[in-house]
Coordinates of C-alpha atoms and ligand atoms in Angstrom, one line a residue:
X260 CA 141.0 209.0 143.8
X261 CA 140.6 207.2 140.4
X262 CA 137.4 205.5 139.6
X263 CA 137.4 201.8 140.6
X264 CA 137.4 199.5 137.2
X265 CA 135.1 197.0 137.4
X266 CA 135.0 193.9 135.0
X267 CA 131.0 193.5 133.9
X268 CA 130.7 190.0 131.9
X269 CA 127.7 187.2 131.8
X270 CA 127.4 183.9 130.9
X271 CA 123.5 182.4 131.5
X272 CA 121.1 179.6 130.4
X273 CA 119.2 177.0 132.4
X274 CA 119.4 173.8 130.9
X275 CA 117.0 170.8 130.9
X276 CA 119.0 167.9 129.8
X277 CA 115.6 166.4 128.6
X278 CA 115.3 168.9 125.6
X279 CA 117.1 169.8 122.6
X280 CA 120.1 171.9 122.2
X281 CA 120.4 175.4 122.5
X282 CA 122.7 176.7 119.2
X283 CA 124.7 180.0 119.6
X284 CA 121.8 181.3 117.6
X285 CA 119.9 181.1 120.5
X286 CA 121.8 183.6 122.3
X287 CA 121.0 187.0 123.2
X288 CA 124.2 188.8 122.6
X289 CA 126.1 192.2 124.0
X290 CA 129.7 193.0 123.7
X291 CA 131.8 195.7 125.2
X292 CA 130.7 199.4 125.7
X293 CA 126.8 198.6 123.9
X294 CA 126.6 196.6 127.1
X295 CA 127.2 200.1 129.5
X296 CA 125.0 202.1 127.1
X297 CA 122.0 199.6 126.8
X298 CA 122.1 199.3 131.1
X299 CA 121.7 202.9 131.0
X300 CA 119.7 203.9 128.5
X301 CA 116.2 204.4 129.2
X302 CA 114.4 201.3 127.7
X303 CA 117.4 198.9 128.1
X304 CA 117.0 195.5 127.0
X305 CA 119.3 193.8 129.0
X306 CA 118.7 191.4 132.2
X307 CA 117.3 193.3 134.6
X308 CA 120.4 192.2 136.9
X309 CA 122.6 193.9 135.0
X310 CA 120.4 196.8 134.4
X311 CA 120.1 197.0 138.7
X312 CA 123.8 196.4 138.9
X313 CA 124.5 199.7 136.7
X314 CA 122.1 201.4 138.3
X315 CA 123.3 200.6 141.9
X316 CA 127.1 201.0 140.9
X317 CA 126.2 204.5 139.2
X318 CA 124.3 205.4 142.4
X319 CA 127.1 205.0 145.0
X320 CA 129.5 206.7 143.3
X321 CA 132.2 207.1 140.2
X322 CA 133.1 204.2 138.8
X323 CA 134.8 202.4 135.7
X324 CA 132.9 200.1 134.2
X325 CA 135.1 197.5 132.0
X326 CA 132.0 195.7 130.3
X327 CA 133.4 192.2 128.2
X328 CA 130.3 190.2 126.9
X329 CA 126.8 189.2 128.1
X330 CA 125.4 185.8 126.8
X331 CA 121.6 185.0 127.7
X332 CA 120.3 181.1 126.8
X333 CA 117.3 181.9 128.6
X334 CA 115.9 178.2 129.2
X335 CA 116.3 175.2 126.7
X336 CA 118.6 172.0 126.6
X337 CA 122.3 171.8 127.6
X338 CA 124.2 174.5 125.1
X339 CA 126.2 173.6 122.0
X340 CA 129.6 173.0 123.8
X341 CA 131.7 174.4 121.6
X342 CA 130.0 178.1 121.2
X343 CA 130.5 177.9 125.6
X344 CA 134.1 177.4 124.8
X345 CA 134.0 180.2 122.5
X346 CA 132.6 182.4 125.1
X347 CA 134.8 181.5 128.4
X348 CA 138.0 182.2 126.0
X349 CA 137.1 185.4 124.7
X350 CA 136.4 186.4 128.4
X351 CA 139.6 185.4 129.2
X352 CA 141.0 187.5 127.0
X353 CA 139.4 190.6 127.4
X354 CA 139.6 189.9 131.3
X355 CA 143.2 189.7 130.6
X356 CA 143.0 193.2 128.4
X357 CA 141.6 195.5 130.9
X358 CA 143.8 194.2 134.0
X359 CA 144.2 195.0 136.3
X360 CA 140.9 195.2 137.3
X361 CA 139.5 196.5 140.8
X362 CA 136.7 194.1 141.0
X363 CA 134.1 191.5 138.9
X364 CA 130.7 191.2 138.3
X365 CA 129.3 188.3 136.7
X366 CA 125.4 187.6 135.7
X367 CA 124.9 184.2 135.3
X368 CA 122.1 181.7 135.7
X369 CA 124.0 178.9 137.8
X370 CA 121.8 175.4 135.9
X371 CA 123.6 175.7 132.7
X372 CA 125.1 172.1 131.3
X373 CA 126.9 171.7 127.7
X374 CA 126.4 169.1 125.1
X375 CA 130.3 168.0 127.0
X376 CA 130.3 169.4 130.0
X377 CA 128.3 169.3 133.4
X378 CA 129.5 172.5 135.4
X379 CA 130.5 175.0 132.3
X380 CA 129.7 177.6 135.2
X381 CA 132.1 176.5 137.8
X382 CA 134.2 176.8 134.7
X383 CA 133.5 180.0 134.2
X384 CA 134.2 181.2 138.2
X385 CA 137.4 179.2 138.0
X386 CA 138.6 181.0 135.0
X387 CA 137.7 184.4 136.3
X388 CA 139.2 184.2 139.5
X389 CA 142.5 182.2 138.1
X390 CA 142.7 185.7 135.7
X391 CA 141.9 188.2 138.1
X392 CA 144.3 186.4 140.9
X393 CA 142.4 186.0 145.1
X394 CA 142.0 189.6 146.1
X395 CA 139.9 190.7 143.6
X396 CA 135.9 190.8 144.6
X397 CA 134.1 188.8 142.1
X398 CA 130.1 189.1 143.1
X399 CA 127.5 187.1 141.2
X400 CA 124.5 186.9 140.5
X401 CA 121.8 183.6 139.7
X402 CA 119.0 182.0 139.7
X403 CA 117.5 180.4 142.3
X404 CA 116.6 177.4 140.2
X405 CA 120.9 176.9 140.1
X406 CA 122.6 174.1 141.4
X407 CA 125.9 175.3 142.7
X408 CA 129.1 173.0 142.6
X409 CA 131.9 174.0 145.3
X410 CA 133.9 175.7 142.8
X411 CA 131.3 178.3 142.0
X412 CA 131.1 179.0 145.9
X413 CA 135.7 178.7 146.3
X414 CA 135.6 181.2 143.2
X415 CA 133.2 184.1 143.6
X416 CA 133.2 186.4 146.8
X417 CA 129.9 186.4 147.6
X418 CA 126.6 184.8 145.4
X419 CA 123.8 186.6 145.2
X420 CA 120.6 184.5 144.1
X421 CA 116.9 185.4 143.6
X422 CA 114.6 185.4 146.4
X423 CA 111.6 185.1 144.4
X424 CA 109.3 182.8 142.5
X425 CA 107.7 184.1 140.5
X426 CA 111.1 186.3 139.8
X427 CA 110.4 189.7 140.2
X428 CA 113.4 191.0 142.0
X429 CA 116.2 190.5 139.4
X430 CA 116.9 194.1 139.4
X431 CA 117.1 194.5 143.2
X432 CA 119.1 191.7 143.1
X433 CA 121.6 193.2 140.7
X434 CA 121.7 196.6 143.1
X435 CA 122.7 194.5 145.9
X436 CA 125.0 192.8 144.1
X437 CA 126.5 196.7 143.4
X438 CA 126.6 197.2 147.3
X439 CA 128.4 194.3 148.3
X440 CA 130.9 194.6 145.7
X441 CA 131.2 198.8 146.9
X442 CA 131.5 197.4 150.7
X443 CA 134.0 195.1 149.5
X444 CA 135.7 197.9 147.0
X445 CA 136.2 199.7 151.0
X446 CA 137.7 196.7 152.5
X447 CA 135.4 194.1 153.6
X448 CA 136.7 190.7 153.1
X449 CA 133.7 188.6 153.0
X450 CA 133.6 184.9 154.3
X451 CA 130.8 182.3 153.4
X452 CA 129.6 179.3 154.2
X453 CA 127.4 176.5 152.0
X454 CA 125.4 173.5 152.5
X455 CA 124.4 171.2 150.2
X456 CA 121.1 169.5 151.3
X457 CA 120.2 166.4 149.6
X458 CA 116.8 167.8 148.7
X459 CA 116.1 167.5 145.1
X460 CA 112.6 169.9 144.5
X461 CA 110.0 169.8 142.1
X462 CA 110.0 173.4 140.9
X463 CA 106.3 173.7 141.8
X464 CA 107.1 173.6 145.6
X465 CA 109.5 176.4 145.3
X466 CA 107.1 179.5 144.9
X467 CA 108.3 181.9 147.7
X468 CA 105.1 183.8 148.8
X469 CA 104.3 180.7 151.0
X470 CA 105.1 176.7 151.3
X471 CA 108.6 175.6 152.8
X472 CA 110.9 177.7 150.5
X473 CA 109.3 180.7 151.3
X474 CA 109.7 180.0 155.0
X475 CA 113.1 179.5 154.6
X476 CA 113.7 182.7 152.5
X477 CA 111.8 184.6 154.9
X478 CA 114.1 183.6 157.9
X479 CA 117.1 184.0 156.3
X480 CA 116.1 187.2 155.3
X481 CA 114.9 187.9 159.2
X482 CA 118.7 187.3 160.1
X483 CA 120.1 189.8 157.6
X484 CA 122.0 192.5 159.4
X485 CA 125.4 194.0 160.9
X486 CA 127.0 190.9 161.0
X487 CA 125.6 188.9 158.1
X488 CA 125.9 189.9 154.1
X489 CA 123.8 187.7 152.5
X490 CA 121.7 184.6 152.6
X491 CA 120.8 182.8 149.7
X492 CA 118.5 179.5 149.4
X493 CA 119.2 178.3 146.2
X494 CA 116.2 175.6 145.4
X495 CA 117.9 173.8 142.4
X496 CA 117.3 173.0 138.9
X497 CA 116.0 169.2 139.0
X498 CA 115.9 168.8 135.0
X499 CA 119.5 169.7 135.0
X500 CA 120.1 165.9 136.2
X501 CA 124.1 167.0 137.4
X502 CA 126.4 166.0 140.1
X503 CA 126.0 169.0 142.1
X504 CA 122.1 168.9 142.1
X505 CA 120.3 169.9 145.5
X506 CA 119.1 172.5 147.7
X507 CA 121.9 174.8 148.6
X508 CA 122.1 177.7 151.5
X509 CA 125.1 179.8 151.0
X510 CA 125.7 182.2 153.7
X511 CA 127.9 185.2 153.9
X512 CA 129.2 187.0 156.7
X513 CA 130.9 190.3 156.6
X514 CA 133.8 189.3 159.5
X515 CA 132.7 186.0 161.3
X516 CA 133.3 182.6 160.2
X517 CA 131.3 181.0 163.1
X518 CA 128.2 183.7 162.4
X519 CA 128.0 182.6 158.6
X520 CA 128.5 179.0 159.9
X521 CA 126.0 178.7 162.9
X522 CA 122.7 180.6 160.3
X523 CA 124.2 178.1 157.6
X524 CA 123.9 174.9 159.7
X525 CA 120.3 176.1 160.9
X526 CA 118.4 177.0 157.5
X527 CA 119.9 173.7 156.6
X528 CA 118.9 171.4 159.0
X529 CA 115.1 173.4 158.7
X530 CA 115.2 172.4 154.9
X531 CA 115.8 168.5 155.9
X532 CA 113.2 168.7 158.9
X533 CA 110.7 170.4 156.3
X534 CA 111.5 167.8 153.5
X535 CA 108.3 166.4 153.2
X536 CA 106.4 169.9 152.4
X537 CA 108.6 170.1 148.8
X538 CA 106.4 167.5 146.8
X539 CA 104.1 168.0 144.0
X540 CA 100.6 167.9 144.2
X541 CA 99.0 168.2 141.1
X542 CA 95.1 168.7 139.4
X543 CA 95.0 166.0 137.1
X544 CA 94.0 166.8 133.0
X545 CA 90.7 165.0 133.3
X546 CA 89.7 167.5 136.5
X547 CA 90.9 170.2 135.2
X548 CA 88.9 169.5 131.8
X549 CA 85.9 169.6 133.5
X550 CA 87.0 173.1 135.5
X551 CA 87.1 174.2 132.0
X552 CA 83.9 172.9 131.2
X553 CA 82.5 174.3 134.0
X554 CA 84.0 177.9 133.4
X555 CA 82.7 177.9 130.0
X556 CA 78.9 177.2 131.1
X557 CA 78.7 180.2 133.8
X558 CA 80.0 182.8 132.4
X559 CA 79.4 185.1 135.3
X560 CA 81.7 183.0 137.2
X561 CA 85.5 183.3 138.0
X562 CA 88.0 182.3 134.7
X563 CA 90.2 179.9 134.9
X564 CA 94.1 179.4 133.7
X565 CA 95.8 175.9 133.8
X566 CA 99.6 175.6 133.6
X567 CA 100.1 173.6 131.4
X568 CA 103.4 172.1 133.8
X569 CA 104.7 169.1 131.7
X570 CA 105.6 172.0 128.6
X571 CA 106.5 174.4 130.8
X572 CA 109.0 176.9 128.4
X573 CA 110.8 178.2 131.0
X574 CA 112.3 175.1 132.1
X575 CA 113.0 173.7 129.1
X576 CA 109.7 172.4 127.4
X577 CA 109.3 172.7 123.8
X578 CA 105.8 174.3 123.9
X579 CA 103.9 172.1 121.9
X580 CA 102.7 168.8 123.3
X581 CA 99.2 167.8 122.7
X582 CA 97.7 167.0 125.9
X583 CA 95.8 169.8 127.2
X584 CA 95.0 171.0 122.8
X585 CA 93.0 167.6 122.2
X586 CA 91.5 166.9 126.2
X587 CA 89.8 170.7 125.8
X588 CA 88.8 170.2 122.3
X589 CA 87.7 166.7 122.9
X590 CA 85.6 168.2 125.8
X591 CA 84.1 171.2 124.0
X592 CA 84.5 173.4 126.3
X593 CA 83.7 176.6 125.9
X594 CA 85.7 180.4 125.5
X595 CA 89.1 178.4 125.6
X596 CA 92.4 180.0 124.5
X597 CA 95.6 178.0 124.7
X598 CA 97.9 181.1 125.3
X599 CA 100.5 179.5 122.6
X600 CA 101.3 176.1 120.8
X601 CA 104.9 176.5 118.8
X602 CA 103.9 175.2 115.2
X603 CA 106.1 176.8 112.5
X604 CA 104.5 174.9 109.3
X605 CA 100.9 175.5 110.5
X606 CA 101.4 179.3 111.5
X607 CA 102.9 179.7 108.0
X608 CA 99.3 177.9 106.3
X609 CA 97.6 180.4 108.2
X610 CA 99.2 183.4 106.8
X611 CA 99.1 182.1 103.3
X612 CA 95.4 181.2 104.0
X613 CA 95.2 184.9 105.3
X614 CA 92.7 186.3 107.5
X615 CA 89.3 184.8 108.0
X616 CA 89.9 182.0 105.6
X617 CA 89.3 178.5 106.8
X618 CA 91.5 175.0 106.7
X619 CA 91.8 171.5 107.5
X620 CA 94.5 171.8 110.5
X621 CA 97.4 169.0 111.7
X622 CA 98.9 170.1 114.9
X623 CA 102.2 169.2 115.1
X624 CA 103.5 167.9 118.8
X625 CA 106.5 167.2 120.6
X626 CA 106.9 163.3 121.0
X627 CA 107.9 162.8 124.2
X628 CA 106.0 159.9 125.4
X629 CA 103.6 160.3 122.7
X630 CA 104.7 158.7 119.2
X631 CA 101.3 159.6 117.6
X632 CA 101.9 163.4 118.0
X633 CA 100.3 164.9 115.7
X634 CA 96.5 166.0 116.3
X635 CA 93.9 166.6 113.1
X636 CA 91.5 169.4 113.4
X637 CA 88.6 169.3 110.1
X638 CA 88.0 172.9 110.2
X639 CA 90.0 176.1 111.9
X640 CA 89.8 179.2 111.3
X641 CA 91.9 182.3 111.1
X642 CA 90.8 185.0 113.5
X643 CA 93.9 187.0 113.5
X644 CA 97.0 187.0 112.2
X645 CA 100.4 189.1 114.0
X646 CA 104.2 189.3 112.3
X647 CA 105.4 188.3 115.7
X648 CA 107.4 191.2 116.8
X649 CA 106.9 192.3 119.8
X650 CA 107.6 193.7 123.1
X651 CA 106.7 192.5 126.8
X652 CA 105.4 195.2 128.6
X653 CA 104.2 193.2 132.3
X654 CA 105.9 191.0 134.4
X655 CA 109.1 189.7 135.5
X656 CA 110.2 190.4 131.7
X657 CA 108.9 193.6 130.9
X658 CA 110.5 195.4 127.8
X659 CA 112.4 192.5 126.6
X660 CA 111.9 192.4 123.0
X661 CA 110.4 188.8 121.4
X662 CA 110.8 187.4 118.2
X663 CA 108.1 185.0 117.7
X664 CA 108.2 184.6 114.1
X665 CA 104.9 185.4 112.6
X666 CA 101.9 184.5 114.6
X667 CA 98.3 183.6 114.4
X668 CA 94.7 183.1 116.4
X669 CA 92.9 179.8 115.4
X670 CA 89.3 179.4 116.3
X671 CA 88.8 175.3 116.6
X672 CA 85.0 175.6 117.2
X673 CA 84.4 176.8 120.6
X674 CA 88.3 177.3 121.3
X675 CA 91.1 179.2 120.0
X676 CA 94.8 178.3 119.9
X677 CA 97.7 181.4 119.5
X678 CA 100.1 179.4 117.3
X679 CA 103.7 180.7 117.3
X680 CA 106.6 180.1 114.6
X681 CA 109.5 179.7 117.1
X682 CA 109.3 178.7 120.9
X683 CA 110.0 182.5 122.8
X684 CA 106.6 183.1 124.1
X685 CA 106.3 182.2 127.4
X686 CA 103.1 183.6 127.9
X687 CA 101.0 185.9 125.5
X688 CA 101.6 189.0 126.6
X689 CA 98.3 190.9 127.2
X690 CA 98.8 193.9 125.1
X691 CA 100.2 191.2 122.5
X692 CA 96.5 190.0 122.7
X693 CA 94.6 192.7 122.4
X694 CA 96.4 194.0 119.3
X695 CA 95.1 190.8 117.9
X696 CA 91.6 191.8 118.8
X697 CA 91.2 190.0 122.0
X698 CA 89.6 191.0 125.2
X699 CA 91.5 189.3 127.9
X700 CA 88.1 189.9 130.3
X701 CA 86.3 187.4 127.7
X702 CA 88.4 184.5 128.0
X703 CA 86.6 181.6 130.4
X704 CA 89.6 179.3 129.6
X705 CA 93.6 180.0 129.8
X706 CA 96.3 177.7 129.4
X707 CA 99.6 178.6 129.8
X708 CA 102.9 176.2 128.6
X709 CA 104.5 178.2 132.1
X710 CA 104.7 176.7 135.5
X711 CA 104.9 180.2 137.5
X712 CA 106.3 183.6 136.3
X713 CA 102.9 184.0 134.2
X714 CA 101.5 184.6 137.9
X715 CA 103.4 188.1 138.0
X716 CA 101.4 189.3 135.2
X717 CA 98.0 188.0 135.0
X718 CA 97.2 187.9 139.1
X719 CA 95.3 191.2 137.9
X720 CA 93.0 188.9 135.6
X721 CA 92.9 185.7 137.4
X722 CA 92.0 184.7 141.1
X723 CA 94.7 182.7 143.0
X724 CA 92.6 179.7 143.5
X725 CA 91.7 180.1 140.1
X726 CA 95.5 179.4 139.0
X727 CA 95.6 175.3 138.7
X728 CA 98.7 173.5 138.2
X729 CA 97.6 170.6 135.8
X730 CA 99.5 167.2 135.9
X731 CA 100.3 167.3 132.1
X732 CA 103.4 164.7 130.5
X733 CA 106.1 165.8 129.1
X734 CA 109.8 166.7 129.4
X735 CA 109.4 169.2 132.7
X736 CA 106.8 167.4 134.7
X737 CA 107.5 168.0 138.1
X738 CA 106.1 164.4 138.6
X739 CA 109.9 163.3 139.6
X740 CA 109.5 160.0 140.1
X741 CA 108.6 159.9 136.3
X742 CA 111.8 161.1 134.8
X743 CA 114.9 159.0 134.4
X744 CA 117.8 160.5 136.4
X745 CA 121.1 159.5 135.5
X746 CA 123.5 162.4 137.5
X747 CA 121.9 163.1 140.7
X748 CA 124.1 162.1 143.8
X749 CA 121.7 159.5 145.7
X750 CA 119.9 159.1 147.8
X751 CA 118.4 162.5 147.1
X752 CA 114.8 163.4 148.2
X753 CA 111.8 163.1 147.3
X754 CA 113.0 160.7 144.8
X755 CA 114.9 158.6 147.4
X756 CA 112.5 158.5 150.9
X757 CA 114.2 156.2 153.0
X758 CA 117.1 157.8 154.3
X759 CA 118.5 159.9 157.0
X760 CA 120.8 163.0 156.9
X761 CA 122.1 165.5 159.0
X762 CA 124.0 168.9 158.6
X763 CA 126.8 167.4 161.3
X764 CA 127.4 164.3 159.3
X765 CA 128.1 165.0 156.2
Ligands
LIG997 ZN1 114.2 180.5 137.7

């Protein structure tokens, strides 16, 4: 028998309509056959769904894989609309090339707007399916922070998403997207059901090791098994601010409509009975200050890291607003290091200061909802200084390469700031550190511009109880009632309270 051909293409960003827009430039890019020999190479840089994917296809038997392009956003504002036009055409076409095809995998992210478009992913699934005709298996995978319109669910088989926050099982998720598509490659026809439930959640009630979207990940998972595929509890995307926003269960059985519908009306009708678990409930900055301070005095005591949630980079958030900077240094407190603050024009003083030298310092901050944003510093000085290259080697991201521009370690008196050149890092990766001369262990004080991967990789440094979510402003504060919404369908909760809904009446 010939090997089946299998269409590998991707198409992924998650967009926060609050911040600025993400250029083609911004892009990670792959094309063609570098895309097959990166997913099998031995240090591939790819998404670790595609990397899974290969790896569970090449596992299971022969195949043909037919790779078109991969296009990874990461997280920022809606993309430039016209380089997402550029990209669904050219998939079109080299869809249209290899046909016919035997089946489809797309990576994608499922929150991605355009500078014109709310649902350029549905547009995506539409244009795949139209190509590759309705008995073709197309199996995806996304996010769980997505928000799924009805055309994403009418034009893929069967949608695989994450099942956990902190993500940490992109890989696995890509395999089993490789055995659903080899079950379906055999002959099962797949049907699914969704929900949409109008719960809009703050992204810090969607960690999946406990709280009310764990519970309903855990369940769904509990009913996995001859009868039914796959159960994914999408939580949503709230900065998105889109028509198709919500919490959404997608359900697929392998033969039974009733089976996928019956486990599809029940996790949904346990999200709306649990809605009042998925709020936010934050440390404020002037608690969390004196944490710090606190931290700073006992040295044998337990360190401390505050997210820093209002400039949180992988939603979106600019990673450089001022709050959590001036509060610290206002406070003195000691053995502090702001794990990064994006600051081109002050990282470039530094390295023409060079190392050890000392300078007056103007941080430079985002302005949202701050018009003075710019914070003065008499004296800093230049601990260490880093060309900005490097690569990630814990966490949900591990090998991914990062291009921070060139770098630098500040000491501010008793605190030290990493300042980056461009927005990438997420969190200073610990070997990143050290190579700068710093002992991770010495550090009382750790603030992160991340709301919760960061957890994946320093749970080995800091306690749980330690970790503090700190109610910062700025554009991804999970403070909802804060933001202005324009999209969302209403009533939607938390932001709407006073309203009833059920599974059978909608
Ligand atoms: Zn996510």
């Amino acid at each position: 028998m010939l090997p089946k051909k299998i269409a590998v293409l991707g198409l992924a960003l998650e967009s926060n309509r609050h911040s600025p827009v993400v250029t083609r430039q911004k892009f990670r890019y792959w094309e063609g056959e570098a895309i097959t020999l990166d997913a099998r190479s031995e240090s591939p840089k790819l998404v670790k769904e595609v990397i899974g994917f290969y790896r569970g296809m090449d596992s299971i038997g022969n195949w043909e894989p037919n790779p078109l392009l991969i296009a990874v956003g990461g997280a920022g504002g809606p993309a430039d609309a016209v380089y997402i036009r550029e990209m669904i055409e050219k998939i079109r076409h080299s869809l249209t090339d290899v046909l016919p095809i035997d089946g489809v995998y797309i990576l994608n992210h499922g929150a991605m707007i355009t500078t014109e478009d709310e649902d350029p992913d549905g547009e995506l699934y539409e244009a795949v399916r139209e190509i590759v005709g309705p008995d073709t298996p197309i199996v995806t995978t996304i996010d769980l922070h997505a928000n799924i319109p009805q055309r994403m669910v009418d034009n893929a088989n069967v949608i695989v998403s994450y099942r956990t926050d902190p993500h940490v099982d992109q890989y696995d998720r890509g395999k089993e997207a490789a055995t659903i598509l080899r079950e379906m490659l055999d002959g099962m026809c797949p049907v699914v059901k969704n929900i949409r439930v109008p719960i809009v959640a703050p992204n810090v009630s969607l960690l999946t090791d406990s709280g009310p979207y764990g519970d309903l990940i855990k369940y769904g998972q509990s009913q996995l098994g001859r009868e039914i595929l796959n159960v994914s509890v999408v939580g949503g995307f709230a900065f998105s601010d889109t028509s198709k926003n919500g919490l959404h269960v997608i359900v697929a059985a392998r033969e039974d409509p009733e089976a996928a519908e019956r486990l599809c009306v029940e996790l949904a009708t346990m999200a709306w009975a649990d809605r009042e678990r998925f709020m936010w409930n934050l440390t404020p900055i002037e608690k969390a200050v004196e944490m710090a301070l606190m931290a700073g005095e006992n040295p044998s005591t337990r360190p401390l890291l505050l997210a820093d949630l209002g400039d949180n980079i992988g939603a979106g958030g600019q990673g450089n607003t001022l709050w959590m900077l001036e509060a610290l240094y206002q406070s003195g407190a000691k053995g502090v290091l702001i794990g990064s603050f994006c600051d081109p024009k002050l990282a470039t003083m530094a390295h023409e200061a060079g190392l050890g030298a000392s300078f007056k310092a103007v941080f430079q901050g985002d302005d949202w909802e701050r018009p003075d944003n710019q914070f003065a510093v008499g004296k800093v000085r230049v601990r260490s200084l880093h060309p900005g290259q490097f690569r990630i080697t814990q966490g949900p991201l591990a090998g991914i390469p990062v291009d921070a521009g060139p770098i630098c370690l500040l000491e501010l008196g008793d605190m030290m700031v990493l300042v980056t050149t461009s927005r990438p890092i997420v969190w200073p990766d610990p070997a990143l550190l050290e190579t700068m001369g710093l002992d991770i262990e010495e550090i009382r004080t750790l603030v992160l511009k991340c709301r919760s991967n960061y957890r994946a990789v320093y749970n080995r440094y800091f306690d749980q109880e330690m970790m503090i979510e700190v109610d910062t402003p700025g554009r991804t504060s999970p403070v909802l009632t804060r933001h202005t919404w324009k999209h969302f369908p209403r009533p939607v909760y938390p932001i709407d309270r006073d309203f009833e809904w059920s599974v059978l009446k909608d």
